[in-house]
PDB file of C-alpha atoms and ligand atoms in Angstrom:
ATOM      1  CA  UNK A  30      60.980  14.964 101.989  1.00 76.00           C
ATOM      2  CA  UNK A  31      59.392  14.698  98.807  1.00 89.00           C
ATOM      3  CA  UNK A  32      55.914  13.091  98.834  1.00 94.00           C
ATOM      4  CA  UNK A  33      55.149   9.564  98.096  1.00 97.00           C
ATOM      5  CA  UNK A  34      52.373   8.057  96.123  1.00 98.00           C
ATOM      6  CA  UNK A  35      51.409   4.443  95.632  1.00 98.00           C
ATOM      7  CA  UNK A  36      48.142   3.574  93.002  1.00 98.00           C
ATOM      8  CA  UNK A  37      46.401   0.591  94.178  1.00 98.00           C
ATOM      9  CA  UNK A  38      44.336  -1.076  91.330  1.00 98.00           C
ATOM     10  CA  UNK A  39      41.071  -3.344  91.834  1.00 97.00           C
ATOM     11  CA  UNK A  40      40.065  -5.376  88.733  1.00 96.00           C
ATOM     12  CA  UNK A  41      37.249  -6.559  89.578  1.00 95.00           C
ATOM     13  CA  UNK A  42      34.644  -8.935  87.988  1.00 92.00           C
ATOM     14  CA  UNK A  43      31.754  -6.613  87.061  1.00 94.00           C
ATOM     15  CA  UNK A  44      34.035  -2.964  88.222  1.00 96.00           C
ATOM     16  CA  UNK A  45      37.247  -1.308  88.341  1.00 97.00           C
ATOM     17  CA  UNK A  46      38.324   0.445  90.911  1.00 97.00           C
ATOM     18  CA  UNK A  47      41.580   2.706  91.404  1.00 98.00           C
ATOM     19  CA  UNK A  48      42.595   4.772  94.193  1.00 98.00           C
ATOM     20  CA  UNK A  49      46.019   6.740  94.530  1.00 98.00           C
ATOM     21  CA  UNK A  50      47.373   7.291  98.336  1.00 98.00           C
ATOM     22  CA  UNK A  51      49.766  10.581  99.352  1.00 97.00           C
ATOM     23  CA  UNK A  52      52.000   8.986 102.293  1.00 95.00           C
ATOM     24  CA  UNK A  53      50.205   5.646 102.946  1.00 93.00           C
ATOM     25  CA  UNK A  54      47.113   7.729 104.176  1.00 87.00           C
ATOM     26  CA  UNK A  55      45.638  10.556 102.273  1.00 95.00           C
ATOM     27  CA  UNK A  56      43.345   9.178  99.335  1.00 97.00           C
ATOM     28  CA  UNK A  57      44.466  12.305  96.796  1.00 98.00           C
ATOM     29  CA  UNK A  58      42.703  10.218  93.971  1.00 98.00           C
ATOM     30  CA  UNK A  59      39.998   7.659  92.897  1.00 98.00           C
ATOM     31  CA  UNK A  60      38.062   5.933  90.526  1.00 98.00           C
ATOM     32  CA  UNK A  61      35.241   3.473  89.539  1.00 97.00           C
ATOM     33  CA  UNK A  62      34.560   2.645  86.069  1.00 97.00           C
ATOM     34  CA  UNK A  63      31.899  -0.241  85.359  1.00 95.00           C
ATOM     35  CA  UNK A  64      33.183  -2.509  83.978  1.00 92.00           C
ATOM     36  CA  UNK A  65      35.105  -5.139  85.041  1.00 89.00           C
ATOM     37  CA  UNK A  66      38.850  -7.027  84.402  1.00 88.00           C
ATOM     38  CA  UNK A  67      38.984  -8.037  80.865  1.00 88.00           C
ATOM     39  CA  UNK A  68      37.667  -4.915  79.441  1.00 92.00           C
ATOM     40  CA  UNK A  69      39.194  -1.891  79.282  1.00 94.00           C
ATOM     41  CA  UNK A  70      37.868  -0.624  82.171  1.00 95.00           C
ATOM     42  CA  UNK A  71      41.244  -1.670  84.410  1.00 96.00           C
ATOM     43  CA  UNK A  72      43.261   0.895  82.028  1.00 96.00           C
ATOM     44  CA  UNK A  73      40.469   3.296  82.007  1.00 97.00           C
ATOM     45  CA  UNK A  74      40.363   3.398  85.489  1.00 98.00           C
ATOM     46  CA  UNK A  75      44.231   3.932  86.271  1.00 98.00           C
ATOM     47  CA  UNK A  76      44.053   6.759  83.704  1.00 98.00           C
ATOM     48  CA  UNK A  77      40.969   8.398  85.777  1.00 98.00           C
ATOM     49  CA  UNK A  78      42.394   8.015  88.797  1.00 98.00           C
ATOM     50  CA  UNK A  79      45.193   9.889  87.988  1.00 98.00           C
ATOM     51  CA  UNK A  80      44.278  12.758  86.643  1.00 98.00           C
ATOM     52  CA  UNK A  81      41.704  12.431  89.571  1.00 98.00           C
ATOM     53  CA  UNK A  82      45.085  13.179  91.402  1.00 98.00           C
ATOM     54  CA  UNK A  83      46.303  15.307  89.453  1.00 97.00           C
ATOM     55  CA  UNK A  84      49.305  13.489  88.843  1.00 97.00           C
ATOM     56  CA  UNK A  85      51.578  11.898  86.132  1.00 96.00           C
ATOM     57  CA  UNK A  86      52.338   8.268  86.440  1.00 97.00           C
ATOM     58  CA  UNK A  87      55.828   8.810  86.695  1.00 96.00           C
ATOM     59  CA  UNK A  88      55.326  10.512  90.161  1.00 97.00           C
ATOM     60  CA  UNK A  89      53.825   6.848  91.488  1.00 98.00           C
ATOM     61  CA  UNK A  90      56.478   5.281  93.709  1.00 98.00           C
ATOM     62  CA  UNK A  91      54.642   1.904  92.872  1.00 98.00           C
ATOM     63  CA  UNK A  92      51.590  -0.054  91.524  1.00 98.00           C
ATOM     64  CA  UNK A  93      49.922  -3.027  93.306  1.00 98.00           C
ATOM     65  CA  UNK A  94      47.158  -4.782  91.388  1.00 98.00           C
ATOM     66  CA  UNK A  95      44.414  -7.269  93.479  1.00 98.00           C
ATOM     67  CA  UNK A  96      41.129  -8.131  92.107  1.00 95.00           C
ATOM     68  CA  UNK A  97      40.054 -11.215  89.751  1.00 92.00           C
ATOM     69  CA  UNK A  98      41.806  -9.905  87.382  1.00 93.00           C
ATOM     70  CA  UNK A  99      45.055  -9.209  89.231  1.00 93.00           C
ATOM     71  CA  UNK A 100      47.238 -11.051  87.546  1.00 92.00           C
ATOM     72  CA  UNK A 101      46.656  -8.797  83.626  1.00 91.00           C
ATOM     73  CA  UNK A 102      47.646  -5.354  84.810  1.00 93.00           C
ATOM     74  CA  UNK A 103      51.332  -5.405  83.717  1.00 93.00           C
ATOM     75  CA  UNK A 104      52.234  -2.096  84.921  1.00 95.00           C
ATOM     76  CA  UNK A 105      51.515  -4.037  88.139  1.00 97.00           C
ATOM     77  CA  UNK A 106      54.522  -3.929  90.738  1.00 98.00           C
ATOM     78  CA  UNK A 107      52.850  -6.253  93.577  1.00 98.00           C
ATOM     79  CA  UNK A 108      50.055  -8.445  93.036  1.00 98.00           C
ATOM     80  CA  UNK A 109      47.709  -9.200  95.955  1.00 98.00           C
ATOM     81  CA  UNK A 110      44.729 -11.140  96.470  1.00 97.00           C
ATOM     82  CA  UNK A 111      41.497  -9.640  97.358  1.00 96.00           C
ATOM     83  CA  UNK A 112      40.974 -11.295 101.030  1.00 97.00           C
ATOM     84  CA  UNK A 113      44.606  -9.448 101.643  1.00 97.00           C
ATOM     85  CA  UNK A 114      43.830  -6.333 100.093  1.00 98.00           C
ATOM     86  CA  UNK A 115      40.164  -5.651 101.570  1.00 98.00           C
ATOM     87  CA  UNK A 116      41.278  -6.730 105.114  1.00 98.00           C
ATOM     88  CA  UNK A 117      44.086  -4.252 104.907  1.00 98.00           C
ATOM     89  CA  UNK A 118      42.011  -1.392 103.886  1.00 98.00           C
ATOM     90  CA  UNK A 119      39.053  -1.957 106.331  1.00 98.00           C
ATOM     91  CA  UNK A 120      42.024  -2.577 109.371  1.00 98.00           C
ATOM     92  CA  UNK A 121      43.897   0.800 108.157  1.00 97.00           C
ATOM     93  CA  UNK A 122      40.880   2.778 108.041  1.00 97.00           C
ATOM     94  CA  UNK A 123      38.822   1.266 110.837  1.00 98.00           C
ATOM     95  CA  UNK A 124      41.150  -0.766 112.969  1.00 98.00           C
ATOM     96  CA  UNK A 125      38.311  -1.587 115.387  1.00 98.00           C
ATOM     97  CA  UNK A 126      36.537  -3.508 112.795  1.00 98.00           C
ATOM     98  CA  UNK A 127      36.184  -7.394 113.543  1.00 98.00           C
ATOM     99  CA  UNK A 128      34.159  -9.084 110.819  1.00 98.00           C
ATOM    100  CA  UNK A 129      34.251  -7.412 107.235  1.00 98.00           C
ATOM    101  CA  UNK A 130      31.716  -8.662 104.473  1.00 98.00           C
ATOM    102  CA  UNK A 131      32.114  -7.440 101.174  1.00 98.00           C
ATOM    103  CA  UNK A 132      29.733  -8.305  98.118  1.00 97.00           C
ATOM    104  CA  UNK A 133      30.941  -7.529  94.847  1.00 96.00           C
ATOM    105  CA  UNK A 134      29.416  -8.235  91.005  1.00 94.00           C
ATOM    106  CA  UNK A 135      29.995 -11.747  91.534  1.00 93.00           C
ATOM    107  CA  UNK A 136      31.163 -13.373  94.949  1.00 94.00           C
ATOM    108  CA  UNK A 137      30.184 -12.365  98.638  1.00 96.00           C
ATOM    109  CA  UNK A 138      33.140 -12.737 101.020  1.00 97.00           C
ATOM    110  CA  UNK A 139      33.266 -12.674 105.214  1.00 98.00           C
ATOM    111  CA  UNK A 140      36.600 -12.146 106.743  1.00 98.00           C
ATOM    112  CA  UNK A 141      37.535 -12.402 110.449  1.00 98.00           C
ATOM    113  CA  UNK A 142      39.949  -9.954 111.537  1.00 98.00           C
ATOM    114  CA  UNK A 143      41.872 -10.155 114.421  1.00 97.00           C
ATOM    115  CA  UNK A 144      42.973  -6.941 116.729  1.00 96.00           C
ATOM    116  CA  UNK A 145      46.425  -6.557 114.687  1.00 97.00           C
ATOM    117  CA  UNK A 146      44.811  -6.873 111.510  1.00 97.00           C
ATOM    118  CA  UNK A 147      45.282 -10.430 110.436  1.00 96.00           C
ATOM    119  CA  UNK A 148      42.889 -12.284 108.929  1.00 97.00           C
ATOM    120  CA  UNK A 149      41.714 -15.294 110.993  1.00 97.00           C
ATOM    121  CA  UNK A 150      38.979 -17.126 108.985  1.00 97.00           C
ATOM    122  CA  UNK A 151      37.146 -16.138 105.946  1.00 98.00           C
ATOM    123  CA  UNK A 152      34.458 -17.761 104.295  1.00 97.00           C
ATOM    124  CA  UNK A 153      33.415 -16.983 100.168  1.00 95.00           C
ATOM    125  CA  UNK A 154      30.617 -17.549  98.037  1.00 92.00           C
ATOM    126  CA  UNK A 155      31.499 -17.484  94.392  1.00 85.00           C
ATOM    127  CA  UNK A 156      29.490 -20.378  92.928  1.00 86.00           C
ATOM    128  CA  UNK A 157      26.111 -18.876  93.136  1.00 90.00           C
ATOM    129  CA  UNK A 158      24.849 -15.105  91.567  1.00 92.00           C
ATOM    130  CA  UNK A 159      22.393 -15.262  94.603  1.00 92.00           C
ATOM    131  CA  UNK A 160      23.687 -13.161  97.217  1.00 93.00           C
ATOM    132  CA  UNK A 161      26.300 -11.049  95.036  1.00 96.00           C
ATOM    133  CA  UNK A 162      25.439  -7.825  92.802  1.00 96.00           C
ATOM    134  CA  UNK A 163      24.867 -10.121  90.221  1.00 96.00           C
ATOM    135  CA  UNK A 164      21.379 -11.108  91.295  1.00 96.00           C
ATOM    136  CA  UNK A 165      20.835  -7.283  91.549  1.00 97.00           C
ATOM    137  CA  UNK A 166      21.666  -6.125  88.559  1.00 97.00           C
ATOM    138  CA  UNK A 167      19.751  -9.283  86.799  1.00 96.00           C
ATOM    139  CA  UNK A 168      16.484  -7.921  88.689  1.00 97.00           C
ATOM    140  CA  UNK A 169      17.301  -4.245  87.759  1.00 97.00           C
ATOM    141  CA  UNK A 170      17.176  -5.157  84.375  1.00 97.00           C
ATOM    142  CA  UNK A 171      14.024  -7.013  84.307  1.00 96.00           C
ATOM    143  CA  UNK A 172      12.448  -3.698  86.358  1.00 96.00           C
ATOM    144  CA  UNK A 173      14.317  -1.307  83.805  1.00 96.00           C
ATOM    145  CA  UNK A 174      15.912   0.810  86.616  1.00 97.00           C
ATOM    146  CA  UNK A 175      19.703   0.736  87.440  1.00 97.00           C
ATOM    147  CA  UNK A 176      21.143  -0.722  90.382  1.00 97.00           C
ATOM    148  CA  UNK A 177      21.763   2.626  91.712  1.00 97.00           C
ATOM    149  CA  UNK A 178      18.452   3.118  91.998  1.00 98.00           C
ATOM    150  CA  UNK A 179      17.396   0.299  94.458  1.00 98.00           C
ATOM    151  CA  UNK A 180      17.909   1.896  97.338  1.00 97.00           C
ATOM    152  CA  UNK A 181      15.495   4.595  96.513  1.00 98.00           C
ATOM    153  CA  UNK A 182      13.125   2.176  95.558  1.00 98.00           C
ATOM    154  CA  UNK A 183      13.392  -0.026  98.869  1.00 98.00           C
ATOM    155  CA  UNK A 184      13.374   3.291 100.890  1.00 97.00           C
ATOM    156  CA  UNK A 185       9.532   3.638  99.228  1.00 97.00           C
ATOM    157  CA  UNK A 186       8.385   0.709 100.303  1.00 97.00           C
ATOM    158  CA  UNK A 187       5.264   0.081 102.527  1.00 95.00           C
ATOM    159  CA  UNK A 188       5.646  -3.735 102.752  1.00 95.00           C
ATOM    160  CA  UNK A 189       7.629  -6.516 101.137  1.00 96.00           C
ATOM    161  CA  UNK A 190       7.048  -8.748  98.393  1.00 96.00           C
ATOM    162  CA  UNK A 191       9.225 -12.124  99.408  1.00 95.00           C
ATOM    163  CA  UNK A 192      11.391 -13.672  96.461  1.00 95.00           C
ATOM    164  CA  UNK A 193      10.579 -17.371  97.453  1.00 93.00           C
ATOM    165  CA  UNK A 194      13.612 -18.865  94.716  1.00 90.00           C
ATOM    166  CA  UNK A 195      16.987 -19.040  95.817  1.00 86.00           C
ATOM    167  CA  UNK A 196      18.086 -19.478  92.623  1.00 90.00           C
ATOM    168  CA  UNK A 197      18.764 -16.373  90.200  1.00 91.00           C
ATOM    169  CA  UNK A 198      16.609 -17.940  87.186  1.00 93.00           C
ATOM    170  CA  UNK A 199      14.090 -18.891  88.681  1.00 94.00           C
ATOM    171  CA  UNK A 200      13.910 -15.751  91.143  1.00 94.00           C
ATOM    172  CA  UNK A 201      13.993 -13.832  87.938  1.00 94.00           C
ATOM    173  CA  UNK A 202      10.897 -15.764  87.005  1.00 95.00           C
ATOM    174  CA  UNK A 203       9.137 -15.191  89.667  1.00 95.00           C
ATOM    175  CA  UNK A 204      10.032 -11.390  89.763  1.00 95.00           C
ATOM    176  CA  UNK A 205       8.571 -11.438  86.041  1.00 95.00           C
ATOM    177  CA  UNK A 206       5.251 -13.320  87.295  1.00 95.00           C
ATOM    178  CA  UNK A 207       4.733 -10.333  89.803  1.00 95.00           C
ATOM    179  CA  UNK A 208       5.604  -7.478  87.163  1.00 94.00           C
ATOM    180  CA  UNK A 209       2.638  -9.274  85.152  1.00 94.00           C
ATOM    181  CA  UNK A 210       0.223  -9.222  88.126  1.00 94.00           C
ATOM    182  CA  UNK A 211       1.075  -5.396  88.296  1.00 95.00           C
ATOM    183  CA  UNK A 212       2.556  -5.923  91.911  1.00 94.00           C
ATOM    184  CA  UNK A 213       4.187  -2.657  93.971  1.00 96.00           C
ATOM    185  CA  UNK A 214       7.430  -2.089  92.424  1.00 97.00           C
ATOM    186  CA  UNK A 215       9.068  -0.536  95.592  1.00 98.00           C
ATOM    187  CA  UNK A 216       7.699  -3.787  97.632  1.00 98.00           C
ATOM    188  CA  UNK A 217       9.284  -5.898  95.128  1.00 97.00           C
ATOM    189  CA  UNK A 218      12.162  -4.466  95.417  1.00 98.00           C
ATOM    190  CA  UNK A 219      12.285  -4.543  99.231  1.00 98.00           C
ATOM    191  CA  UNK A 220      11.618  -8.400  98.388  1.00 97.00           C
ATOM    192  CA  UNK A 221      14.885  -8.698  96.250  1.00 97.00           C
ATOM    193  CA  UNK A 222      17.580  -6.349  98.192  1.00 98.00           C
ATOM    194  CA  UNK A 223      16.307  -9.082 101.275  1.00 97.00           C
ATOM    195  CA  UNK A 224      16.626 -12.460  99.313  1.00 97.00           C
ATOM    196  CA  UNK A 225      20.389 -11.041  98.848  1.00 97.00           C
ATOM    197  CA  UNK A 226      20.637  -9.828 102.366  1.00 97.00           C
ATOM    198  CA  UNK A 227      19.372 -13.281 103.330  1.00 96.00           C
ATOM    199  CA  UNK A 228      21.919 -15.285 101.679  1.00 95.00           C
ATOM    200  CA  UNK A 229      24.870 -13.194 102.597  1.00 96.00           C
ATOM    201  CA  UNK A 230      23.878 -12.987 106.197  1.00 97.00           C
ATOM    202  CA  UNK A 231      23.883 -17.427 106.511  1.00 95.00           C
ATOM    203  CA  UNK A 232      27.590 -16.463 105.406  1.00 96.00           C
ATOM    204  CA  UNK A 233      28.260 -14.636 107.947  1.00 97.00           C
ATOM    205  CA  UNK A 234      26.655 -16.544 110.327  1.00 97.00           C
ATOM    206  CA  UNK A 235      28.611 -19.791 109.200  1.00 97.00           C
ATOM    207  CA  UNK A 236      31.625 -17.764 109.996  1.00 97.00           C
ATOM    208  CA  UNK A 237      30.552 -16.371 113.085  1.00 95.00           C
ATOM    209  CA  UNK A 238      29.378 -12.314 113.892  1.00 95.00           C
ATOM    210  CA  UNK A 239      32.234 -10.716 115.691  1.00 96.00           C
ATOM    211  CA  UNK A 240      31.140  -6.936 116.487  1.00 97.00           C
ATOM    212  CA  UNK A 241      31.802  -4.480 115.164  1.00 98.00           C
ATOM    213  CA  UNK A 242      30.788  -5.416 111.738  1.00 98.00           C
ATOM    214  CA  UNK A 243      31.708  -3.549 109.001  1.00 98.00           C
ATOM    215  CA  UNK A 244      30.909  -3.596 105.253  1.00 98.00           C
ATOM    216  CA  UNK A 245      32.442  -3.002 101.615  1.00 98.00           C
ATOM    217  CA  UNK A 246      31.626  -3.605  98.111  1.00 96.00           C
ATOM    218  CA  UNK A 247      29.259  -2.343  95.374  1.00 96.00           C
ATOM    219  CA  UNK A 248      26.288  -3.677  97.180  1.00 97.00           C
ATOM    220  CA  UNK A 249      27.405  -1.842 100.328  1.00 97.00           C
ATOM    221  CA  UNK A 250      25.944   1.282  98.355  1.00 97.00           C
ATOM    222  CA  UNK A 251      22.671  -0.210  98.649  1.00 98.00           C
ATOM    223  CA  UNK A 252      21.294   0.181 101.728  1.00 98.00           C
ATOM    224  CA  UNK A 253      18.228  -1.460 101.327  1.00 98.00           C
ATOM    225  CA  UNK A 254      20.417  -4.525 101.781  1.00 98.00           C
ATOM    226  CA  UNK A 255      22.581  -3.368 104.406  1.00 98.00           C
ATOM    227  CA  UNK A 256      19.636  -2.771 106.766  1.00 97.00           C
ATOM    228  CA  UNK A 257      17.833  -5.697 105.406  1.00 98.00           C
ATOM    229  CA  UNK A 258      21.122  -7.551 106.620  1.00 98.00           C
ATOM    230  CA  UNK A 259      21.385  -5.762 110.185  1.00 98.00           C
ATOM    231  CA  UNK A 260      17.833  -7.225 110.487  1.00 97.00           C
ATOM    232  CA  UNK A 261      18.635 -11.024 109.830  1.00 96.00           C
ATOM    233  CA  UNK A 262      22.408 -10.642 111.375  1.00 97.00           C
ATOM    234  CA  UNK A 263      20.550  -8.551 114.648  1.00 97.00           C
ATOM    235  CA  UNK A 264      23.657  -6.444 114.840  1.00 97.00           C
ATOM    236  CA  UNK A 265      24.628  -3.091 113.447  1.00 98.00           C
ATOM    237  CA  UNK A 266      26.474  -2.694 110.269  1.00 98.00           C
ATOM    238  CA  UNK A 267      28.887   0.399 109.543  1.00 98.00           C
ATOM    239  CA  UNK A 268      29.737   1.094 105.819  1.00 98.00           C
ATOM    240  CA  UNK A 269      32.959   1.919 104.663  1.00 98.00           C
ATOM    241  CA  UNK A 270      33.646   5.190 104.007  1.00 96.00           C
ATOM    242  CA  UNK A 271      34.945   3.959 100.673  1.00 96.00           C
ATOM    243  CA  UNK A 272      32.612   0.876 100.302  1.00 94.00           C
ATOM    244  CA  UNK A 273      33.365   0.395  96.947  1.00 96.00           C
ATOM    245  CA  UNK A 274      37.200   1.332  96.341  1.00 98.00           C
ATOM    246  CA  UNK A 275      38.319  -0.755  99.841  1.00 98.00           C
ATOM    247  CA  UNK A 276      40.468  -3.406  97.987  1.00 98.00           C
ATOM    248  CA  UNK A 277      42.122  -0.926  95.824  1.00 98.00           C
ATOM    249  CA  UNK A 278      42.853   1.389  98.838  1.00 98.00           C
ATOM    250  CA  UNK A 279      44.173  -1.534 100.738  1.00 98.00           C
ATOM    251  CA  UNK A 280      46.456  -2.376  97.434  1.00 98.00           C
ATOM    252  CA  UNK A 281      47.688   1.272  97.795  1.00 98.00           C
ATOM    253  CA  UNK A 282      48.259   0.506 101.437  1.00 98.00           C
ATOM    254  CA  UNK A 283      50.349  -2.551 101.045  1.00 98.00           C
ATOM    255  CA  UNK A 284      52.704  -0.646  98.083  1.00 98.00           C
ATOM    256  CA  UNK A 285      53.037   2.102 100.682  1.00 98.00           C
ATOM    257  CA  UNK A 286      54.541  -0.745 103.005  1.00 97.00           C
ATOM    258  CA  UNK A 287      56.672  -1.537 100.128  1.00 96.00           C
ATOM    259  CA  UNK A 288      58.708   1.868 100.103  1.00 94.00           C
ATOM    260  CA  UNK A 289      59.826   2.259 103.399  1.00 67.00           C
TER     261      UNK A 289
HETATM  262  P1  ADP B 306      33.610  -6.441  91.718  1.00 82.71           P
HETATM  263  O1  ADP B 306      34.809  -6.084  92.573  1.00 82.71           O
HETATM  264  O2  ADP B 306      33.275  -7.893  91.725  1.00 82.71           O
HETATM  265  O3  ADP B 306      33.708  -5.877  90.337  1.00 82.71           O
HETATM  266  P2  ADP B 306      32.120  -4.357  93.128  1.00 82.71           P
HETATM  267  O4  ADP B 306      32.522  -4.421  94.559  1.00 82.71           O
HETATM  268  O5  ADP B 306      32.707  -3.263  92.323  1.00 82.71           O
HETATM  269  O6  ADP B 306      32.348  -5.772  92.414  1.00 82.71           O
HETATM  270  O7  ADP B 306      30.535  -4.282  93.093  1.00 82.71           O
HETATM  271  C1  ADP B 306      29.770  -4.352  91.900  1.00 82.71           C
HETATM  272  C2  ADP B 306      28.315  -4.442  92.285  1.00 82.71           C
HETATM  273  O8  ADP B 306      27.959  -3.306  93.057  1.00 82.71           O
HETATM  274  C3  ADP B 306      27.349  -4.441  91.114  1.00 82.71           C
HETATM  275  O9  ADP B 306      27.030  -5.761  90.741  1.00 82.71           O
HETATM  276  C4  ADP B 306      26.111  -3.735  91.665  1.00 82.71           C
HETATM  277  O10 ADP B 306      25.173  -4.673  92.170  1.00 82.71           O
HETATM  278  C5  ADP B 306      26.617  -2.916  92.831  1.00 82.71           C
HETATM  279  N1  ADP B 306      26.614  -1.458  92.602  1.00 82.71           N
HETATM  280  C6  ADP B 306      27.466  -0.769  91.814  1.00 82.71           C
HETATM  281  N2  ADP B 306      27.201   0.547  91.848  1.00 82.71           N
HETATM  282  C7  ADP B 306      26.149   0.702  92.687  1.00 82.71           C
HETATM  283  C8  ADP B 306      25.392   1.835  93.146  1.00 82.71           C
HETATM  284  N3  ADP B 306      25.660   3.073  92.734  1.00 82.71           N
HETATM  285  N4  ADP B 306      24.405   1.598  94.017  1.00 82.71           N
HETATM  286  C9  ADP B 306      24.111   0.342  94.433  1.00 82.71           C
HETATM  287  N5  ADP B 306      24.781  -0.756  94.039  1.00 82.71           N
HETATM  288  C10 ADP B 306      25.778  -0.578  93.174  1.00 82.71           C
END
């Protein structure tokens, strides 16, 4: 039987993220292009991805789009949301997994998910930049590193310099105020990878910790904040093997369910 492949598509709000599966399984492509829906990173991406794959997009049995910007990608044969998508992915790949969080450029989300995969309860913070890669990459740009470079920073550090602000301005403020007083960059950072770990973490904990947790996202590439959250969540966190491409794996998933 010839072999089928389904492209799953992630616009998201800051990144876009494509990933092509062979037989609902194999991940034979991928790609993450920064910048988000709206841009042409969405196209940019599904043109990466597959030649990634090796593969012309005539060979793609389908397309499924999820994402904020979901709804634009008119190549698109399924649309689904992101709370579908990411559950899907993290259940396919690590069916054990109870609680997912996954912080993006621009909301933090905590599902529940229950032993067959469905999502029980979720809970979503996308009114705030604190908590989300936002907040990051606002405070990478005031230290003139990229976020990439956080975790090595945080991995440096020999204490902590505490963001007191909750809020993004003002945290970016009083980030500024410690660049003036010359303060340990690597503390600092330690400081601002935890004020996001902090806020994420009363997320989860509104939501309830169900072991094992799991987590996906941009930020999950940061693991300054991952073990900043295990700290405040007391509870071991295991990052997707695809942290950042989860939702458009999961997309790829659901057209794979599509075709039989
Ligand atoms: P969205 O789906 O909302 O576009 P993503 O899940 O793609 O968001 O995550 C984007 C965020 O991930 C960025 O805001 C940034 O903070 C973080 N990020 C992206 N790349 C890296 C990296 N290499 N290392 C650490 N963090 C990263």
């Amino acid at each position: 039987m010839a072999d089928i492949f389904t492209l799953g598509i992630d616009m998201g709000s800051t990144a876009s993220k494509c990933v092509i599966l062979k037989n609902g399984r194999e991940v034979v492509g991928s790609s993450i292009i920064d910048s988000g829906a709206g841009t042409t990173g969405p196209q940019r991406a599904f043109e990466a991805c597959l030649k990634d794959a090796g593969i012309e997009q005539g060979q793609l049995s389908n397309i499924t789009a999820t994402g904020y910007g979901r709804n634009s990608f008119e190549a698109a044969d399924f649309v689904i949301s992101e709370l579908s998508a990411h559950t899907l992915g993290v259940h396919t790949m690590y069916p054990q997994a109870r609680t997912l969080l996954d912080i993006g450029g621009q909301d933090a989300k905590v599902m529940s998910i229950g032993e067959s995969g469905r999502l029980e309860n979720f809970l979503m913070n996308d009114k705030c930049a604190a908590g989300t890669g936002r907040f990051l990459e606002v405070m990478a740009r005031i230290l003139e590193v990229g976020v990439a470079d956080l975790k090595d920073l945080d991995a440096k550090a020999e204490g902590t310099i505490s963001i007191s602000s909750t809020c993004t301005v003002f945290a970016e403020s009083e980030v500024i105020s410690q660049l003036a007083k010359e303060a340990d960059i690597p503390s600092l950072v330690r400081g601002i990878n935890a004020s996001v770990a902090a806020k994420a973490a009363s997320l989860v904990k509104r939501l309830g910790v169900k072991e094992p947790v799991y987590m996906t996202g941009g930020v999950a590439r940061n693991t300054g904040v991952v073990r900043a959250l295990e700290k405040e969540l007391g509870t071991e966190i295991t990052v997707s093997e695809i942290q950042q491409i989860n939702g458009a794996y999961g997309a790829a998933v659901y057209g794979y369910g599509k075709v039989r």
